[in-house]
Amino acid sequence: MDSRAEDWADELARLGWSSKAEHVARILRKRIAEGKHLPDDRLSEEEISKGVKVSRNTLREAFRLLAHEGLVEHRLNQGVFVRKLSLIDVVDLYRLRRVVQPAVIRDLKGREVDLSRVRAAVVAADAAGSAADWRVLGTANLHFHQALTALAGSTRLDALMSRVLAELRLVFYAVPDLREFHVAYRARNGKILELIAVGEYVKAANAMTAYLRDAERDLVDRYREAAG
């Protein structure tokens, strides 16, 4: 088995694969969120269908699902490509996040929650920062937000945030150097976790709102500079 086949096999084992197109879409969405497929990358039908052991018809249905989510696009006579987002997309993603994420935190009041996944993401981000591995740091940052949203205990919110964060990863790759961005927000992740851990849910929610507003403004400025 070559390295690419092993890579696909690892994904199948971790995600509990079945032959349904939704599961193939889930694998591809996760790979996009982790930076394994970048904006304008062509997604090879032959490689992917062989890797996940599904027919091309099933794979094409998975592509249709991802196109509906805004993660990929079909180009006439060229194939399927990872989508490059616009500035309008960036603003809309943060608008959605400001509605969802602070509300999830506020709703934790009076509930027992397991913060282990959130802590693990913060620890992973710290380790990546120490190693100056900015791609892994960006991934850990996204895992932090996914884990926070998962505290709501809603499969629908989990699915929504998975799509949103995969799109956000495409934004990150459209901007040349986000090292300072990731380092700054890594520290704020830790502060939000501390507030939640001691039951300061309103302060944590307000901190998340401010975090998302600042991140949006910062990314929009960088996106404009990159577009030129």
PDB file of C-alpha atoms in Angstrom:
ATOM      1  CA  MET A   1       0.000   0.000   0.000  1.00  0.00           C
ATOM      2  CA  ASP A   2       1.470   3.388  -0.982  1.00  0.00           C
ATOM      3  CA  SER A   3       1.575   6.357   1.424  1.00  0.00           C
ATOM      4  CA  ARG A   4      -1.508   8.002  -0.059  1.00  0.00           C
ATOM      5  CA  ALA A   5      -3.528   4.808   0.260  1.00  0.00           C
ATOM      6  CA  GLU A   6      -2.388   4.483   3.881  1.00  0.00           C
ATOM      7  CA  ASP A   7      -3.446   8.089   4.484  1.00  0.00           C
ATOM      8  CA  TRP A   8      -6.956   7.352   3.204  1.00  0.00           C
ATOM      9  CA  ALA A   9      -7.095   4.124   5.216  1.00  0.00           C
ATOM     10  CA  ASP A  10      -6.252   6.079   8.387  1.00  0.00           C
ATOM     11  CA  GLU A  11      -9.112   8.475   7.709  1.00  0.00           C
ATOM     12  CA  LEU A  12     -11.526   5.578   7.197  1.00  0.00           C
ATOM     13  CA  ALA A  13     -10.475   3.917  10.428  1.00  0.00           C
ATOM     14  CA  ARG A  14     -10.815   7.114  12.488  1.00  0.00           C
ATOM     15  CA  LEU A  15     -14.187   8.176  11.135  1.00  0.00           C
ATOM     16  CA  GLY A  16     -16.038   4.859  11.035  1.00  0.00           C
ATOM     17  CA  TRP A  17     -16.496   4.598   7.280  1.00  0.00           C
ATOM     18  CA  SER A  18     -19.537   3.370   5.425  1.00  0.00           C
ATOM     19  CA  SER A  19     -20.276   3.487   1.701  1.00  0.00           C
ATOM     20  CA  LYS A  20     -22.671   6.430   1.911  1.00  0.00           C
ATOM     21  CA  ALA A  21     -21.797   9.664   0.154  1.00  0.00           C
ATOM     22  CA  GLU A  22     -22.319  11.620   3.397  1.00  0.00           C
ATOM     23  CA  HIS A  23     -19.434   9.749   5.004  1.00  0.00           C
ATOM     24  CA  VAL A  24     -17.153  10.392   2.048  1.00  0.00           C
ATOM     25  CA  ALA A  25     -18.100  14.079   2.243  1.00  0.00           C
ATOM     26  CA  ARG A  26     -17.274  14.007   5.947  1.00  0.00           C
ATOM     27  CA  ILE A  27     -13.794  12.642   5.234  1.00  0.00           C
ATOM     28  CA  LEU A  28     -13.142  15.264   2.563  1.00  0.00           C
ATOM     29  CA  ARG A  29     -14.499  18.054   4.758  1.00  0.00           C
ATOM     30  CA  LYS A  30     -12.156  17.020   7.572  1.00  0.00           C
ATOM     31  CA  ARG A  31      -9.176  16.887   5.209  1.00  0.00           C
ATOM     32  CA  ILE A  32      -9.984  20.384   3.916  1.00  0.00           C
ATOM     33  CA  ALA A  33     -10.294  21.668   7.495  1.00  0.00           C
ATOM     34  CA  GLU A  34      -6.878  20.189   8.320  1.00  0.00           C
ATOM     35  CA  GLY A  35      -5.225  21.796   5.301  1.00  0.00           C
ATOM     36  CA  LYS A  36      -4.651  18.614   3.306  1.00  0.00           C
ATOM     37  CA  HIS A  37      -6.493  20.134   0.329  1.00  0.00           C
ATOM     38  CA  LEU A  38      -5.894  23.810  -0.422  1.00  0.00           C
ATOM     39  CA  PRO A  39      -7.877  26.408  -2.402  1.00  0.00           C
ATOM     40  CA  ASP A  40      -7.732  25.690  -6.154  1.00  0.00           C
ATOM     41  CA  ASP A  41      -6.528  22.103  -5.573  1.00  0.00           C
ATOM     42  CA  ARG A  42      -8.100  19.641  -8.009  1.00  0.00           C
ATOM     43  CA  LEU A  43      -9.726  16.653  -6.296  1.00  0.00           C
ATOM     44  CA  SER A  44      -8.926  13.544  -8.294  1.00  0.00           C
ATOM     45  CA  GLU A  45     -11.904  11.223  -8.736  1.00  0.00           C
ATOM     46  CA  GLU A  46      -9.599   8.295  -9.433  1.00  0.00           C
ATOM     47  CA  GLU A  47      -7.413   8.771  -6.364  1.00  0.00           C
ATOM     48  CA  ILE A  48     -10.235   9.471  -3.924  1.00  0.00           C
ATOM     49  CA  SER A  49     -12.631   6.767  -5.130  1.00  0.00           C
ATOM     50  CA  LYS A  50      -9.777   4.261  -4.887  1.00  0.00           C
ATOM     51  CA  GLY A  51      -8.697   5.558  -1.480  1.00  0.00           C
ATOM     52  CA  VAL A  52     -12.122   5.333   0.150  1.00  0.00           C
ATOM     53  CA  LYS A  53     -13.218   2.313  -1.910  1.00  0.00           C
ATOM     54  CA  VAL A  54     -16.436   3.765  -3.316  1.00  0.00           C
ATOM     55  CA  SER A  55     -17.802   4.075  -6.814  1.00  0.00           C
ATOM     56  CA  ARG A  56     -17.340   7.270  -8.770  1.00  0.00           C
ATOM     57  CA  ASN A  57     -21.097   7.824  -8.628  1.00  0.00           C
ATOM     58  CA  THR A  58     -20.963   7.811  -4.818  1.00  0.00           C
ATOM     59  CA  LEU A  59     -17.975  10.143  -4.872  1.00  0.00           C
ATOM     60  CA  ARG A  60     -19.751  12.529  -7.240  1.00  0.00           C
ATOM     61  CA  GLU A  61     -22.685  12.660  -4.842  1.00  0.00           C
ATOM     62  CA  ALA A  62     -20.230  13.528  -2.051  1.00  0.00           C
ATOM     63  CA  PHE A  63     -18.829  16.285  -4.265  1.00  0.00           C
ATOM     64  CA  ARG A  64     -22.363  17.632  -4.765  1.00  0.00           C
ATOM     65  CA  LEU A  65     -22.858  17.781  -0.998  1.00  0.00           C
ATOM     66  CA  LEU A  66     -19.609  19.679  -0.537  1.00  0.00           C
ATOM     67  CA  ALA A  67     -20.448  22.032  -3.413  1.00  0.00           C
ATOM     68  CA  HIS A  68     -23.740  22.830  -1.679  1.00  0.00           C
ATOM     69  CA  GLU A  69     -21.728  23.702   1.449  1.00  0.00           C
ATOM     70  CA  GLY A  70     -19.454  26.008  -0.553  1.00  0.00           C
ATOM     71  CA  LEU A  71     -16.293  23.950  -0.064  1.00  0.00           C
ATOM     72  CA  VAL A  72     -15.752  22.742  -3.641  1.00  0.00           C
ATOM     73  CA  GLU A  73     -16.797  23.818  -7.121  1.00  0.00           C
ATOM     74  CA  HIS A  74     -17.219  22.071 -10.464  1.00  0.00           C
ATOM     75  CA  ARG A  75     -15.328  23.659 -13.348  1.00  0.00           C
ATOM     76  CA  LEU A  76     -16.534  22.806 -16.824  1.00  0.00           C
ATOM     77  CA  ASN A  77     -14.318  20.214 -18.518  1.00  0.00           C
ATOM     78  CA  GLN A  78     -11.738  20.501 -15.716  1.00  0.00           C
ATOM     79  CA  GLY A  79     -13.117  18.622 -12.718  1.00  0.00           C
ATOM     80  CA  VAL A  80     -13.803  19.410  -9.075  1.00  0.00           C
ATOM     81  CA  PHE A  81     -11.662  21.946  -7.203  1.00  0.00           C
ATOM     82  CA  VAL A  82     -11.435  23.198  -3.649  1.00  0.00           C
ATOM     83  CA  ARG A  83     -13.123  26.576  -3.628  1.00  0.00           C
ATOM     84  CA  LYS A  84     -11.400  29.913  -3.060  1.00  0.00           C
ATOM     85  CA  LEU A  85     -13.533  32.094  -0.803  1.00  0.00           C
ATOM     86  CA  SER A  86     -14.367  35.761  -1.312  1.00  0.00           C
ATOM     87  CA  LEU A  87     -14.230  38.628   1.164  1.00  0.00           C
ATOM     88  CA  ILE A  88     -18.031  38.427   1.449  1.00  0.00           C
ATOM     89  CA  ASP A  89     -17.672  34.783   2.494  1.00  0.00           C
ATOM     90  CA  VAL A  90     -15.223  35.753   5.244  1.00  0.00           C
ATOM     91  CA  VAL A  91     -17.598  38.347   6.703  1.00  0.00           C
ATOM     92  CA  ASP A  92     -20.554  35.965   6.540  1.00  0.00           C
ATOM     93  CA  LEU A  93     -18.655  33.158   8.283  1.00  0.00           C
ATOM     94  CA  TYR A  94     -17.849  35.419  11.206  1.00  0.00           C
ATOM     95  CA  ARG A  95     -21.393  36.742  11.348  1.00  0.00           C
ATOM     96  CA  LEU A  96     -22.613  33.165  11.813  1.00  0.00           C
ATOM     97  CA  ARG A  97     -19.935  32.370  14.390  1.00  0.00           C
ATOM     98  CA  ARG A  98     -20.812  35.442  16.490  1.00  0.00           C
ATOM     99  CA  VAL A  99     -24.408  34.211  16.683  1.00  0.00           C
ATOM    100  CA  VAL A 100     -23.575  30.589  17.525  1.00  0.00           C
ATOM    101  CA  GLN A 101     -20.436  30.382  19.633  1.00  0.00           C
ATOM    102  CA  PRO A 102     -21.146  32.905  22.432  1.00  0.00           C
ATOM    103  CA  ALA A 103     -24.666  31.429  22.738  1.00  0.00           C
ATOM    104  CA  VAL A 104     -23.212  27.942  23.209  1.00  0.00           C
ATOM    105  CA  ILE A 105     -21.000  29.234  26.037  1.00  0.00           C
ATOM    106  CA  ARG A 106     -23.807  31.124  27.800  1.00  0.00           C
ATOM    107  CA  ASP A 107     -25.993  28.016  27.657  1.00  0.00           C
ATOM    108  CA  LEU A 108     -23.450  26.017  29.687  1.00  0.00           C
ATOM    109  CA  LYS A 109     -24.635  27.620  32.933  1.00  0.00           C
ATOM    110  CA  GLY A 110     -26.036  25.033  35.313  1.00  0.00           C
ATOM    111  CA  ARG A 111     -24.742  22.081  33.307  1.00  0.00           C
ATOM    112  CA  GLU A 112     -21.893  19.658  33.904  1.00  0.00           C
ATOM    113  CA  VAL A 113     -19.558  19.679  30.921  1.00  0.00           C
ATOM    114  CA  ASP A 114     -16.444  17.731  29.980  1.00  0.00           C
ATOM    115  CA  LEU A 115     -13.745  20.194  28.957  1.00  0.00           C
ATOM    116  CA  SER A 116     -11.132  17.560  28.106  1.00  0.00           C
ATOM    117  CA  ARG A 117     -11.382  18.050  24.318  1.00  0.00           C
ATOM    118  CA  VAL A 118     -11.168  21.816  24.698  1.00  0.00           C
ATOM    119  CA  ARG A 119      -8.112  21.518  26.953  1.00  0.00           C
ATOM    120  CA  ALA A 120      -6.486  19.048  24.555  1.00  0.00           C
ATOM    121  CA  ALA A 121      -6.858  21.551  21.704  1.00  0.00           C
ATOM    122  CA  VAL A 122      -5.246  24.309  23.791  1.00  0.00           C
ATOM    123  CA  VAL A 123      -2.360  21.987  24.741  1.00  0.00           C
ATOM    124  CA  ALA A 124      -1.904  20.965  21.091  1.00  0.00           C
ATOM    125  CA  ALA A 125      -1.831  24.631  20.046  1.00  0.00           C
ATOM    126  CA  ASP A 126       0.794  25.421  22.693  1.00  0.00           C
ATOM    127  CA  ALA A 127       2.966  22.527  21.504  1.00  0.00           C
ATOM    128  CA  ALA A 128       2.625  23.580  17.861  1.00  0.00           C
ATOM    129  CA  GLY A 129       3.483  27.159  18.746  1.00  0.00           C
ATOM    130  CA  SER A 130       6.589  26.051  20.617  1.00  0.00           C
ATOM    131  CA  ALA A 131       7.606  24.013  17.566  1.00  0.00           C
ATOM    132  CA  ALA A 132       6.827  26.950  15.225  1.00  0.00           C
ATOM    133  CA  ASP A 133       4.522  24.653  13.238  1.00  0.00           C
ATOM    134  CA  TRP A 134       1.967  27.209  12.101  1.00  0.00           C
ATOM    135  CA  ARG A 135      -0.162  24.842  10.018  1.00  0.00           C
ATOM    136  CA  VAL A 136      -0.632  22.504  12.984  1.00  0.00           C
ATOM    137  CA  LEU A 137      -1.270  25.504  15.233  1.00  0.00           C
ATOM    138  CA  GLY A 138      -4.030  26.645  12.875  1.00  0.00           C
ATOM    139  CA  THR A 139      -5.548  23.164  12.948  1.00  0.00           C
ATOM    140  CA  ALA A 140      -5.425  23.073  16.757  1.00  0.00           C
ATOM    141  CA  ASN A 141      -7.145  26.459  16.848  1.00  0.00           C
ATOM    142  CA  LEU A 142      -9.970  25.120  14.691  1.00  0.00           C
ATOM    143  CA  HIS A 143     -10.228  22.023  16.908  1.00  0.00           C
ATOM    144  CA  PHE A 144     -10.608  24.341  19.919  1.00  0.00           C
ATOM    145  CA  HIS A 145     -13.639  26.019  18.383  1.00  0.00           C
ATOM    146  CA  GLN A 146     -15.117  22.699  17.240  1.00  0.00           C
ATOM    147  CA  ALA A 147     -14.708  21.262  20.753  1.00  0.00           C
ATOM    148  CA  LEU A 148     -16.303  24.338  22.329  1.00  0.00           C
ATOM    149  CA  THR A 149     -19.324  24.064  20.061  1.00  0.00           C
ATOM    150  CA  ALA A 150     -19.593  20.345  20.834  1.00  0.00           C
ATOM    151  CA  LEU A 151     -20.261  21.259  24.478  1.00  0.00           C
ATOM    152  CA  ALA A 152     -23.802  22.136  23.361  1.00  0.00           C
ATOM    153  CA  GLY A 153     -24.459  18.418  22.822  1.00  0.00           C
ATOM    154  CA  SER A 154     -26.120  19.021  19.447  1.00  0.00           C
ATOM    155  CA  THR A 155     -25.257  16.897  16.433  1.00  0.00           C
ATOM    156  CA  ARG A 156     -26.712  19.585  14.167  1.00  0.00           C
ATOM    157  CA  LEU A 157     -24.488  22.285  15.658  1.00  0.00           C
ATOM    158  CA  ASP A 158     -21.508  19.935  15.380  1.00  0.00           C
ATOM    159  CA  ALA A 159     -22.213  19.422  11.682  1.00  0.00           C
ATOM    160  CA  LEU A 160     -22.715  23.152  11.122  1.00  0.00           C
ATOM    161  CA  MET A 161     -19.462  24.093  12.833  1.00  0.00           C
ATOM    162  CA  SER A 162     -17.574  21.385  10.960  1.00  0.00           C
ATOM    163  CA  ARG A 163     -18.631  23.009   7.675  1.00  0.00           C
ATOM    164  CA  VAL A 164     -17.930  26.535   8.909  1.00  0.00           C
ATOM    165  CA  LEU A 165     -14.442  25.695  10.153  1.00  0.00           C
ATOM    166  CA  ALA A 166     -13.578  23.849   6.951  1.00  0.00           C
ATOM    167  CA  GLU A 167     -14.494  27.016   5.028  1.00  0.00           C
ATOM    168  CA  LEU A 168     -12.473  29.088   7.473  1.00  0.00           C
ATOM    169  CA  ARG A 169      -9.423  26.974   6.759  1.00  0.00           C
ATOM    170  CA  LEU A 170      -9.731  28.023   3.120  1.00  0.00           C
ATOM    171  CA  VAL A 171      -9.655  31.640   4.289  1.00  0.00           C
ATOM    172  CA  PHE A 172      -6.442  31.002   6.223  1.00  0.00           C
ATOM    173  CA  TYR A 173      -4.729  29.618   3.151  1.00  0.00           C
ATOM    174  CA  ALA A 174      -5.649  32.657   1.076  1.00  0.00           C
ATOM    175  CA  VAL A 175      -3.555  34.863   3.385  1.00  0.00           C
ATOM    176  CA  PRO A 176       0.244  34.509   3.062  1.00  0.00           C
ATOM    177  CA  ASP A 177       1.471  34.692   6.682  1.00  0.00           C
ATOM    178  CA  LEU A 178      -0.837  34.119   9.641  1.00  0.00           C
ATOM    179  CA  ARG A 179       1.852  33.263  12.195  1.00  0.00           C
ATOM    180  CA  GLU A 180       1.203  36.322  14.379  1.00  0.00           C
ATOM    181  CA  PHE A 181      -2.548  35.862  13.990  1.00  0.00           C
ATOM    182  CA  HIS A 182      -2.483  32.275  15.266  1.00  0.00           C
ATOM    183  CA  VAL A 183      -0.086  33.070  18.115  1.00  0.00           C
ATOM    184  CA  ALA A 184      -2.242  35.962  19.377  1.00  0.00           C
ATOM    185  CA  TYR A 185      -5.490  34.022  19.320  1.00  0.00           C
ATOM    186  CA  ARG A 186      -3.917  30.923  20.877  1.00  0.00           C
ATOM    187  CA  ALA A 187      -3.475  32.933  24.082  1.00  0.00           C
ATOM    188  CA  ARG A 188      -7.094  34.115  23.955  1.00  0.00           C
ATOM    189  CA  ASN A 189      -8.287  30.520  23.557  1.00  0.00           C
ATOM    190  CA  GLY A 190      -6.608  29.668  26.843  1.00  0.00           C
ATOM    191  CA  LYS A 191      -8.248  32.611  28.610  1.00  0.00           C
ATOM    192  CA  ILE A 192     -11.717  31.624  27.404  1.00  0.00           C
ATOM    193  CA  LEU A 193     -11.127  28.066  28.612  1.00  0.00           C
ATOM    194  CA  GLU A 194     -10.088  29.375  32.058  1.00  0.00           C
ATOM    195  CA  LEU A 195     -13.275  31.446  32.351  1.00  0.00           C
ATOM    196  CA  ILE A 196     -15.485  28.498  31.415  1.00  0.00           C
ATOM    197  CA  ALA A 197     -13.644  26.192  33.828  1.00  0.00           C
ATOM    198  CA  VAL A 198     -14.449  28.484  36.790  1.00  0.00           C
ATOM    199  CA  GLY A 199     -18.072  29.018  35.722  1.00  0.00           C
ATOM    200  CA  GLU A 200     -17.707  32.569  34.410  1.00  0.00           C
ATOM    201  CA  TYR A 201     -19.931  31.846  31.412  1.00  0.00           C
ATOM    202  CA  VAL A 202     -21.103  35.408  30.720  1.00  0.00           C
ATOM    203  CA  LYS A 203     -17.525  36.713  30.776  1.00  0.00           C
ATOM    204  CA  ALA A 204     -16.410  33.815  28.575  1.00  0.00           C
ATOM    205  CA  ALA A 205     -19.222  34.474  26.091  1.00  0.00           C
ATOM    206  CA  ASN A 206     -18.375  38.176  25.977  1.00  0.00           C
ATOM    207  CA  ALA A 207     -14.704  37.304  25.491  1.00  0.00           C
ATOM    208  CA  MET A 208     -15.663  35.044  22.588  1.00  0.00           C
ATOM    209  CA  THR A 209     -17.735  37.818  20.977  1.00  0.00           C
ATOM    210  CA  ALA A 210     -14.809  40.251  21.234  1.00  0.00           C
ATOM    211  CA  TYR A 211     -12.428  37.547  19.983  1.00  0.00           C
ATOM    212  CA  LEU A 212     -14.532  36.894  16.886  1.00  0.00           C
ATOM    213  CA  ARG A 213     -14.974  40.591  16.099  1.00  0.00           C
ATOM    214  CA  ASP A 214     -11.229  41.189  16.362  1.00  0.00           C
ATOM    215  CA  ALA A 215     -10.419  38.072  14.326  1.00  0.00           C
ATOM    216  CA  GLU A 216     -12.844  39.099  11.591  1.00  0.00           C
ATOM    217  CA  ARG A 217     -11.390  42.601  11.370  1.00  0.00           C
ATOM    218  CA  ASP A 218      -7.845  41.235  11.299  1.00  0.00           C
ATOM    219  CA  LEU A 219      -8.586  38.623   8.637  1.00  0.00           C
ATOM    220  CA  VAL A 220     -10.550  41.037   6.458  1.00  0.00           C
ATOM    221  CA  ASP A 221      -7.626  43.486   6.491  1.00  0.00           C
ATOM    222  CA  ARG A 222      -5.151  40.732   5.627  1.00  0.00           C
ATOM    223  CA  TYR A 223      -7.442  39.330   2.957  1.00  0.00           C
ATOM    224  CA  ARG A 224      -7.688  42.718   1.272  1.00  0.00           C
ATOM    225  CA  GLU A 225      -3.924  43.127   1.348  1.00  0.00           C
ATOM    226  CA  ALA A 226      -3.414  39.666  -0.151  1.00  0.00           C
ATOM    227  CA  ALA A 227      -5.934  40.386  -2.916  1.00  0.00           C
ATOM    228  CA  GLY A 228      -4.123  43.496  -3.599  1.00  0.00           C
TER     229      GLY A 228
END
